[in-house]
Coordinates of C-alpha atoms in Angstrom, one line a residue:
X9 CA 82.7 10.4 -9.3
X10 CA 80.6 7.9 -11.0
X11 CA 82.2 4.5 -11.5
X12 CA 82.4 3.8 -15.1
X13 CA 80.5 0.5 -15.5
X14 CA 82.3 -2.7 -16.9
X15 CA 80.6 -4.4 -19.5
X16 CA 83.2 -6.8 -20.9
X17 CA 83.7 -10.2 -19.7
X18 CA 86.9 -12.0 -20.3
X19 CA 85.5 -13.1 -23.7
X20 CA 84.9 -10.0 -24.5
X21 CA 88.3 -8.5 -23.7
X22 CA 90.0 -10.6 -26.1
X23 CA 87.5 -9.0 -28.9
X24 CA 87.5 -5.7 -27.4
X25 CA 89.2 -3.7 -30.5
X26 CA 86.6 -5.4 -32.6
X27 CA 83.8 -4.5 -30.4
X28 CA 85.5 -0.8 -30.2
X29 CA 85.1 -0.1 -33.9
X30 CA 81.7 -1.1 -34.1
X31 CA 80.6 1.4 -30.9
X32 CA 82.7 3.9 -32.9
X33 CA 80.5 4.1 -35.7
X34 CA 77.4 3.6 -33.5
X35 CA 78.7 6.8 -32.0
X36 CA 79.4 8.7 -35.1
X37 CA 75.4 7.8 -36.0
X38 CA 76.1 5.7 -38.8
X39 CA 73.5 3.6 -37.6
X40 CA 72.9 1.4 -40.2
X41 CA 76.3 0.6 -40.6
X42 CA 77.5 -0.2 -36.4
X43 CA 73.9 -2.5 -36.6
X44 CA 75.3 -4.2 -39.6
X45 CA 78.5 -4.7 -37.7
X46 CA 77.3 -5.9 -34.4
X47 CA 75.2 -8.9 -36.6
X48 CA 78.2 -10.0 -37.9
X49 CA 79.9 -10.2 -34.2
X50 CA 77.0 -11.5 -33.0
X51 CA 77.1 -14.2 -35.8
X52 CA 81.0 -14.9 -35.4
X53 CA 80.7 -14.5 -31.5
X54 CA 77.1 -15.2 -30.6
X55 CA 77.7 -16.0 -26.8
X56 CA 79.3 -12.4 -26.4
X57 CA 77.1 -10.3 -24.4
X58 CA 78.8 -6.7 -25.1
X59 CA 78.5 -7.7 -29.2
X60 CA 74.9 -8.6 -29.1
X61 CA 74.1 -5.5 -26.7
X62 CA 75.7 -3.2 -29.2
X63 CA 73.2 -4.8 -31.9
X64 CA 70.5 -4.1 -29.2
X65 CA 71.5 -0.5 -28.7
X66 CA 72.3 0.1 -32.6
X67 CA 68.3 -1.2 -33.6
X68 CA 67.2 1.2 -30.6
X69 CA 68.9 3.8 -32.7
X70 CA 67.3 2.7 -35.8
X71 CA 64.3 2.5 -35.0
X72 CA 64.0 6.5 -33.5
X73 CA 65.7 7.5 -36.6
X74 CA 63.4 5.6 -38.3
X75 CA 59.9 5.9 -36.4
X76 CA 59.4 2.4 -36.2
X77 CA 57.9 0.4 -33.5
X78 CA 58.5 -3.0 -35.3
X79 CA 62.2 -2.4 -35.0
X80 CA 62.0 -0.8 -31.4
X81 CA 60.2 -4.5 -30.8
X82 CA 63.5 -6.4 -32.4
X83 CA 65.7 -3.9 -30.3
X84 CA 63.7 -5.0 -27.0
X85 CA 63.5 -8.8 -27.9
X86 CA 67.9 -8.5 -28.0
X87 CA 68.1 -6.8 -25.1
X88 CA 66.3 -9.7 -23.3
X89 CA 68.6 -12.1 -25.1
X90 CA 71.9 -10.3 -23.5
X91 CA 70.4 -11.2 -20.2
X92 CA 70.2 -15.1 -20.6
X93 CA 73.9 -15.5 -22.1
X94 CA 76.4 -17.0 -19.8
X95 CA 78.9 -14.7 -17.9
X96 CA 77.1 -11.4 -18.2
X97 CA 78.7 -8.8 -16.4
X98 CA 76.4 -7.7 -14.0
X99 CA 76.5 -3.9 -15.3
X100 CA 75.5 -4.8 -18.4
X101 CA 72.5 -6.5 -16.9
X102 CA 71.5 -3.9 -15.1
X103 CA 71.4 -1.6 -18.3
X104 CA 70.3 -4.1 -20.6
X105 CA 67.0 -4.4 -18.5
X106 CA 66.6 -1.1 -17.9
X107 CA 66.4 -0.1 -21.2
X108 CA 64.4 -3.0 -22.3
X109 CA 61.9 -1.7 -19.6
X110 CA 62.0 2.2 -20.6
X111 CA 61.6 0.7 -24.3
X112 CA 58.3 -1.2 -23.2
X113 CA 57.2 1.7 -21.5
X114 CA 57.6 3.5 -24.1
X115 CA 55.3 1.2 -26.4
X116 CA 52.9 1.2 -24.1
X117 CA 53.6 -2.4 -23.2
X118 CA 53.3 -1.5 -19.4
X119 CA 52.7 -5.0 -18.8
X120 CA 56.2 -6.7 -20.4
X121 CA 57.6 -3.6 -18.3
X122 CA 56.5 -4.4 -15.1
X123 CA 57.9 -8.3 -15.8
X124 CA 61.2 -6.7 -16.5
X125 CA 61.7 -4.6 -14.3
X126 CA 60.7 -7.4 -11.3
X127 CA 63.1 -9.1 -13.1
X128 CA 66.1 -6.8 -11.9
X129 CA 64.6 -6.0 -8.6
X130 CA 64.8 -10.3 -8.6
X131 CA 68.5 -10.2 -9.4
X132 CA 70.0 -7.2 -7.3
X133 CA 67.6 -6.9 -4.1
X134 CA 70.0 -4.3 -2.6
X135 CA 69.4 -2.0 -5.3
X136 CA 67.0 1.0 -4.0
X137 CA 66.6 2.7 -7.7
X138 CA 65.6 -0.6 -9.3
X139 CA 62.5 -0.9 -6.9
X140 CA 61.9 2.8 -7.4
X141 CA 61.6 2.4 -11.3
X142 CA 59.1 -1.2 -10.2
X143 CA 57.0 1.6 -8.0
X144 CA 56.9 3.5 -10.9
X145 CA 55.7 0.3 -13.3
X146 CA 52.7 -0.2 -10.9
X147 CA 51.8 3.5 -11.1
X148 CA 51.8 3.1 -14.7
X149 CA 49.1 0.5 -14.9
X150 CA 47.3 2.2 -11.8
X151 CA 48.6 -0.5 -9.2
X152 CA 48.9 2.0 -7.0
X153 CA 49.0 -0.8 -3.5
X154 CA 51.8 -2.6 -5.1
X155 CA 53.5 0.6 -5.7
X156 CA 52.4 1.7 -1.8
X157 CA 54.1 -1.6 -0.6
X158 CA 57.2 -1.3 -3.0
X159 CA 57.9 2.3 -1.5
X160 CA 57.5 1.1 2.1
X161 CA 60.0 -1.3 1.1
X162 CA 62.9 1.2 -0.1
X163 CA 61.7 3.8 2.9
X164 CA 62.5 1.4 5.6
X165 CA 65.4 0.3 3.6
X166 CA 66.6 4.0 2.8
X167 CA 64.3 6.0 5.0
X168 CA 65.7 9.2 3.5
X169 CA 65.6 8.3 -0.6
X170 CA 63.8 11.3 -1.7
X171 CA 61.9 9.7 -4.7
X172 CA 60.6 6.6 -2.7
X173 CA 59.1 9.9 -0.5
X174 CA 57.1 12.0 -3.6
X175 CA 55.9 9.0 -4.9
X176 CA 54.5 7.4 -1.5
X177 CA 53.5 10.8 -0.7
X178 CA 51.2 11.0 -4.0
X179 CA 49.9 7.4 -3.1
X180 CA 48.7 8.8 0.2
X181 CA 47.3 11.8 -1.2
X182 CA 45.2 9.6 -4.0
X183 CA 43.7 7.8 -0.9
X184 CA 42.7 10.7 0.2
X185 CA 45.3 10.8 3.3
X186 CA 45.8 14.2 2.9
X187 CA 47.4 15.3 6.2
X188 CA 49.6 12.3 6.1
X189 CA 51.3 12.9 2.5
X190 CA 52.3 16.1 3.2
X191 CA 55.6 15.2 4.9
X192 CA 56.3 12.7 2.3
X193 CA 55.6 15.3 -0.4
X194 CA 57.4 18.0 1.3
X195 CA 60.4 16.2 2.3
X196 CA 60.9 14.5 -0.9
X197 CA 61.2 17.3 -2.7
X198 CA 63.4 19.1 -0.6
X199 CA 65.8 16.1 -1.3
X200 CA 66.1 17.3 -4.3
X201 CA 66.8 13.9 -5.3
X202 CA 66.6 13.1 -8.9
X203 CA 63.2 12.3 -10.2
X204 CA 61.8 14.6 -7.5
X205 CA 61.4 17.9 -9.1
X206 CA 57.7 17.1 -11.1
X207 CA 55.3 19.1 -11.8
X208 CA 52.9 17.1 -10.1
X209 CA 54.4 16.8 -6.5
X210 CA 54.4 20.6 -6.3
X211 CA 50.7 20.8 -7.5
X212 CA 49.5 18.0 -5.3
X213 CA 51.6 18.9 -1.7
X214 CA 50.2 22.5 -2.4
X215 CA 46.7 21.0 -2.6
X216 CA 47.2 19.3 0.2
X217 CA 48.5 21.9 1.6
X218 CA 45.3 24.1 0.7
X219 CA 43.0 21.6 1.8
X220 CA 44.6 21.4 5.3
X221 CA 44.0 25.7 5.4
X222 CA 48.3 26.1 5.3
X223 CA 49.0 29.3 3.5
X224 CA 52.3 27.4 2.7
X225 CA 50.3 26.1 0.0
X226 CA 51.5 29.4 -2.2
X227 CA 55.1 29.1 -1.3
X228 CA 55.2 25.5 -2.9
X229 CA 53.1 27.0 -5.7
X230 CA 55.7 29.8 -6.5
X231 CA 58.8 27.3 -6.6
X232 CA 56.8 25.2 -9.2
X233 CA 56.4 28.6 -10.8
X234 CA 59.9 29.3 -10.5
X235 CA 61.4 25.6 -11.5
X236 CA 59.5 26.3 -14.9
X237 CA 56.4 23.7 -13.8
X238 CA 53.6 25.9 -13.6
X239 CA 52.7 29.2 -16.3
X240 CA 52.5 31.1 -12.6
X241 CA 51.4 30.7 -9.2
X242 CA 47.7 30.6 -10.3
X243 CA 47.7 29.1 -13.3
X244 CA 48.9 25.3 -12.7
X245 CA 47.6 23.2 -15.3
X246 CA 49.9 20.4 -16.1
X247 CA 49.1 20.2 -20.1
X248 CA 49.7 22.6 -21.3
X249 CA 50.7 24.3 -24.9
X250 CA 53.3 27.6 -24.6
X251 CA 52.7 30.9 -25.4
X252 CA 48.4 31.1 -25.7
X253 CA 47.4 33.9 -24.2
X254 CA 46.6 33.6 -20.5
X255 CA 43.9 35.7 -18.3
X256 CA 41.2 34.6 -15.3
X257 CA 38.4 35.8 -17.0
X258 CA 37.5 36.2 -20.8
X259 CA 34.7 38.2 -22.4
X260 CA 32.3 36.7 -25.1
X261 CA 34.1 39.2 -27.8
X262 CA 37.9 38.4 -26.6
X263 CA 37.5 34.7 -27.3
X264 CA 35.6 35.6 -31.0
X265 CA 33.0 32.8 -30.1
X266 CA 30.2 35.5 -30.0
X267 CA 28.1 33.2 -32.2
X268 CA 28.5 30.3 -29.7
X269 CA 27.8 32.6 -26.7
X270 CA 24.5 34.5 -28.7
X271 CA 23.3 31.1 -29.3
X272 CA 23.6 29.6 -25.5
X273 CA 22.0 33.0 -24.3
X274 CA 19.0 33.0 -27.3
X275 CA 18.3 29.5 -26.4
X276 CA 18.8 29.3 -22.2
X277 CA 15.1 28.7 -21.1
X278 CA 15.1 25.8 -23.9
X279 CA 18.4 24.7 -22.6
X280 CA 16.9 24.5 -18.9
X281 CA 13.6 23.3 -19.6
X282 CA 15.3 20.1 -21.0
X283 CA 17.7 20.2 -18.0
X284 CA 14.8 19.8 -15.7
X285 CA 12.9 17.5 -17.4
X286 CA 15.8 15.2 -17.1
X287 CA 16.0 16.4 -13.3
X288 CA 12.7 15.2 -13.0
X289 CA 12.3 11.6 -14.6
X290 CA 15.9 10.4 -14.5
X291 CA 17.6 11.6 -11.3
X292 CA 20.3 9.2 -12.2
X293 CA 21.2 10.3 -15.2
X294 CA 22.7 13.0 -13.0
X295 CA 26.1 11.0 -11.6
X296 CA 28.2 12.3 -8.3
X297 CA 31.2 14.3 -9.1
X298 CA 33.8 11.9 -8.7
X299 CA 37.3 13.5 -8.7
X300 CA 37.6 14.7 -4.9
X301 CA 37.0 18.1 -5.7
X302 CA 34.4 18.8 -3.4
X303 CA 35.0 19.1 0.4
X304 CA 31.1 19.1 1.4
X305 CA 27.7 18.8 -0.1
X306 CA 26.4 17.6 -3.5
X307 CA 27.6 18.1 -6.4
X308 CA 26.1 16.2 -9.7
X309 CA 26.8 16.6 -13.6
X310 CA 25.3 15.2 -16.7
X311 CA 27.5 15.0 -19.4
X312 CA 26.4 15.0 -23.2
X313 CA 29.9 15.3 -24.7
X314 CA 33.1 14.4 -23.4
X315 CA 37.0 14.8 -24.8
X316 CA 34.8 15.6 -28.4
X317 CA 32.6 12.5 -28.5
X318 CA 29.0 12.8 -28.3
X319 CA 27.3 10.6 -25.7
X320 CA 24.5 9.6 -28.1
X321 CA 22.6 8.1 -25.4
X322 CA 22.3 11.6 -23.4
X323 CA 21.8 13.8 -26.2
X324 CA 18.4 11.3 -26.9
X325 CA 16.9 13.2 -23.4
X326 CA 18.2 16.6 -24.5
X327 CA 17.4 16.5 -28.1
X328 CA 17.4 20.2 -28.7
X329 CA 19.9 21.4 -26.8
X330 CA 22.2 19.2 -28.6
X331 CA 20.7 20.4 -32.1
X332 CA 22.0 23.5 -31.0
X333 CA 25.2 22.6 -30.5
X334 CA 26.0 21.1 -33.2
X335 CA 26.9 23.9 -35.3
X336 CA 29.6 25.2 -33.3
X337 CA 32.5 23.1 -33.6
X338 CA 35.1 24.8 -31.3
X339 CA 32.3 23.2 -28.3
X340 CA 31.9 19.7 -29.6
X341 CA 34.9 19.1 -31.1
X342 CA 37.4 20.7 -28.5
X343 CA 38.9 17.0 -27.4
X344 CA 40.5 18.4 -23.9
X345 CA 36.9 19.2 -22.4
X346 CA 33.2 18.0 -21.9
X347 CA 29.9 19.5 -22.6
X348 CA 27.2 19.2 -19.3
X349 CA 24.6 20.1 -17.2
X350 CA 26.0 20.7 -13.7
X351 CA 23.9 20.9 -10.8
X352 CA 25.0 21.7 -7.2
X353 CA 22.8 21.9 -3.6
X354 CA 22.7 24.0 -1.0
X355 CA 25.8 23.4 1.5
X356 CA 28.4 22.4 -1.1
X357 CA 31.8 23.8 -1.4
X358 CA 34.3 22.7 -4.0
X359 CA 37.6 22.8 -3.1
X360 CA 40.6 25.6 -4.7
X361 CA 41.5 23.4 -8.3
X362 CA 43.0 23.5 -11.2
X363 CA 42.0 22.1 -14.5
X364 CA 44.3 20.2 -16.1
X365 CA 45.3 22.2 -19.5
X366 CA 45.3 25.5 -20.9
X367 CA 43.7 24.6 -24.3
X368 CA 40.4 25.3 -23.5
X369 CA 38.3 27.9 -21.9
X370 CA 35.3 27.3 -20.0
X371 CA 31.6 28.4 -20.4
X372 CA 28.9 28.8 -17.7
X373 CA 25.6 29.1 -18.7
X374 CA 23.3 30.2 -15.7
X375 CA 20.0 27.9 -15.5
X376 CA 17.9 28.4 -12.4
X377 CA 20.3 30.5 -10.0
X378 CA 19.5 30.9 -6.7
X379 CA 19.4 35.5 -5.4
X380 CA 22.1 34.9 -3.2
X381 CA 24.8 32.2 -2.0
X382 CA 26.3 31.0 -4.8
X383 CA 29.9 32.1 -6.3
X384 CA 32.5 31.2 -7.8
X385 CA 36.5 32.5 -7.7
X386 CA 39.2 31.8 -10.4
X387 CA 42.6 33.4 -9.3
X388 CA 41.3 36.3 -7.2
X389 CA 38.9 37.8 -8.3
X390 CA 34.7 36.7 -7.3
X391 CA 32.0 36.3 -9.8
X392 CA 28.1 35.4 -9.5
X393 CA 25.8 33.7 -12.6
X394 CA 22.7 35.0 -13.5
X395 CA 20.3 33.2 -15.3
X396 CA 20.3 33.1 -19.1
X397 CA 24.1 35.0 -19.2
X398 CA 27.5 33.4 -19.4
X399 CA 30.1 33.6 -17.6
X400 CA 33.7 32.9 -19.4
X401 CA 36.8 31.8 -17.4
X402 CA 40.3 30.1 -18.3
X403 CA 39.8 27.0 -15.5
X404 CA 43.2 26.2 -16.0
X405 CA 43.3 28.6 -13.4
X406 CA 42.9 28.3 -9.6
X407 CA 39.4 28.8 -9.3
X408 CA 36.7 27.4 -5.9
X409 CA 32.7 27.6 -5.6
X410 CA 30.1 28.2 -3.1
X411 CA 27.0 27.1 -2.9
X412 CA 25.4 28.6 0.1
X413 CA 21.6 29.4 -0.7
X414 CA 18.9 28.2 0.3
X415 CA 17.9 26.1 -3.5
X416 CA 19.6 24.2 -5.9
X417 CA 21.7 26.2 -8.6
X418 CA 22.3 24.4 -12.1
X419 CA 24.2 25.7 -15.1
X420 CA 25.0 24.6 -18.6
X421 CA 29.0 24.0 -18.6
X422 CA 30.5 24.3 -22.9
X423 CA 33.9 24.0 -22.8
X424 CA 35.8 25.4 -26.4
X425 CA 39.2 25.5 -27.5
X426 CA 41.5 28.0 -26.7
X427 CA 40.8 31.0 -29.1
X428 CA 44.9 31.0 -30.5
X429 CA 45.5 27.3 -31.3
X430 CA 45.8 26.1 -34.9
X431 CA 43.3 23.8 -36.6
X432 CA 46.1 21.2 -36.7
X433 CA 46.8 21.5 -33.0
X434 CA 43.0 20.9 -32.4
X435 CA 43.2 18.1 -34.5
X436 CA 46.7 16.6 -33.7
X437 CA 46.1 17.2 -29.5
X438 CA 45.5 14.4 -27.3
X439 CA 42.3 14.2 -25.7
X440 CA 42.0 15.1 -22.0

């Protein structure tokens, strides 16, 4: 059973009935009220720790039931202040800066964060979950060797501590050390240790997994499935909003963009022309795929809008093509997806992947396609381009490509918002 923790020091104790009442009204949600009566301990009493962590805990409260970052920031700043009284108990330490830290986080302050939570890794070096939660910080600002080195830390101290194991397992896997995160990954989530069961340490073990040819790959896939992660075992995007309507493959008329799709097909030897002419002059307008996705050859895209901002600068070399666009909304303003030329060469294959929502739908528009070698598979089913038609799929699916002929292949990629979400969902969405 978990030990309550004590967070009254002598002090305290002798103003414990006092300090009661105000908790009691804190924990009836009469916030306004318990923060008004934890100022006036805090002004009677100000060297009490519990008195002034009750006004820290009571502005927390206000300011969610408000919506107010300013008074989240005054709740942070008194939870800093319990720390640097004398005789704090060492519970209330421990929770006082671990809150202050989740608060920061939650600001986006990721910075302050980190500083607080090296601060209690400082004061109780014994503690495994404090350096756990610091890992965490430098993940958060993408320090991902600190993290690596904090993880080592807690593994050789607690070689078994199932988070430290997900979480050094993903560090592995972004270094591209596939083989050796996979008994991190694995093993940490069969811990089942709190903090283990994430979306993301299914998706990436199974990768892994996948990359390594290990049909296990599906089994780890299903339990994300099953744990309520993933919408099923092929469709594992990570972003995703419930209930749109889910399928591999679409056709022009299912997704109602026939306009957009008429247009792209009219147009396709415009669309290409300008392609090539970028080809030509500016090869490097063209950049490297840069995700990982690819587990050979060459892969290159050249992007004219991305997460519904037009790249002004592209568009000047593609001047028509993007006139065209223009008009159809549901392409250029769909924030979770780009708009791109995409060309690949002959001895290229990209690996099984997942996009990471299921907002959008994706377009291919086939631009100079080579008779034979090239395909592409989402969930289980094969499909080939052909020049001047489009190809719709849902590449929140699992989906893999080819490129096996004996030429280049380049398509036009228009990615458009999934046909069932609102206007205000498209407009309130986060970009991806």
């Amino acid at each position: 059973k978990k030990k309550k923790p004590k967070l009254l020091n002598k002090f305290d104790k002798t103003i414990k009935a006092e300090l009661d009442a105000a908790e009691k009204l804190r924990k009836k949600g009469k916030v306004e009220e318990a923060l008004r009566a934890f100022e006036a301990l805090v002004n009677q009493y100000p060297q009490s720790p519990r008195a002034r962590y009750g006004k820290a805990q009571s502005e927390d409260d206000l300011a969610e039931k408000m919506r107010s970052n300013e008074m989240l920031q005054q709740a942070i700043k008194t939870y800093d202040e319990v720390v640097s009284l004398p005789n704090v108990p060492s519970d209330l330490i421990k929770l006082s800066l671990k809150r202050e830290a989740d608060r920061q986080q939650f600001l986006g302050r990721m910075r302050g964060s980190l500083v607080t939570l090296q601060k209690l890794v400082h004061l109780f070096p014994s503690e495994t979950s404090f350096k756990n939660d610091l890992g965490v910080g430098y993940l958060l600002i993408g320090d991902n060797s600190n993290a690596k080195k904090v993880y080592e830390e807690v593994l050789s101290l607690a070689p078994n501590d199932g988070f430290a194991k997900v979480h050094y397992g993903f560090i592995l896997k972004a270094e591209n050390k596939i083989a050796e995160s996979i008994p991190y990954l694995q093993e940490g989530l069969e811990s089942g240790d709190p903090g283990t069961d994430d979306g993301r340490f299914y998706f990436h073990l199974g990768d892994a997994l996948q990359r390594m040819g290990d049909k296990e790959a599906y089994k780890w896939y299903e339990l994300g499935y099953q744990r309520g992660h993933f919408a099923s075992v092929w469709q594992r995007s990570l972003y995703n909003v419930k209930g749109l309507k889910a399928q591999p493959w679409w056709t022009a008329r299912e997704t109602g963009y026939t306009e957009l799709v008429k247009s792209l097909e009219k147009n396709w030897k415009l669309i290409r022309d300008e392609g090539l002419a970028v080809m030509d002059k500016k090869r490097s307008l063209f950049l490297p795929e840069d995700e990982n996705l690819r587990e050979k050859g060459d892969w290159s895209q050249f992007t004219l809008w991305q997460q519904g901002r037009k790249n002004e600068n592209a568009c000047k070399s593609v001047p028509k093509t993007c006139a065209l666009l223009e008009r159809f909304p549901e392409a250029t303003g769909c924030r979770r997806g780009q708009i791109k030329y995409s060309i690949m060469h002959p001895g290229t294959h990209v690996w099984p992947h997942t996009g990471p929502t299921n907002c959008r739908l994706r377009m291919h528009l086939g631009l100079v396609i080579p008779k034979e070698g090239c395909r592409i598979r989402c969930a289980q089913e094969n499909r080939f381009w052909e020049e001047g038609k489009v190809l719709i799929f849902d590449d929140s699916f699992e989906h893999e490509v080819w490129q096996d002929a004996e030429s280049y292949r380049l398509i036009f990629i228009v990615d458009v918002w999934h046909p069932e979400l609102t206007a205000q969902q498209r407009r309130t969405l986060p970009a991806i």
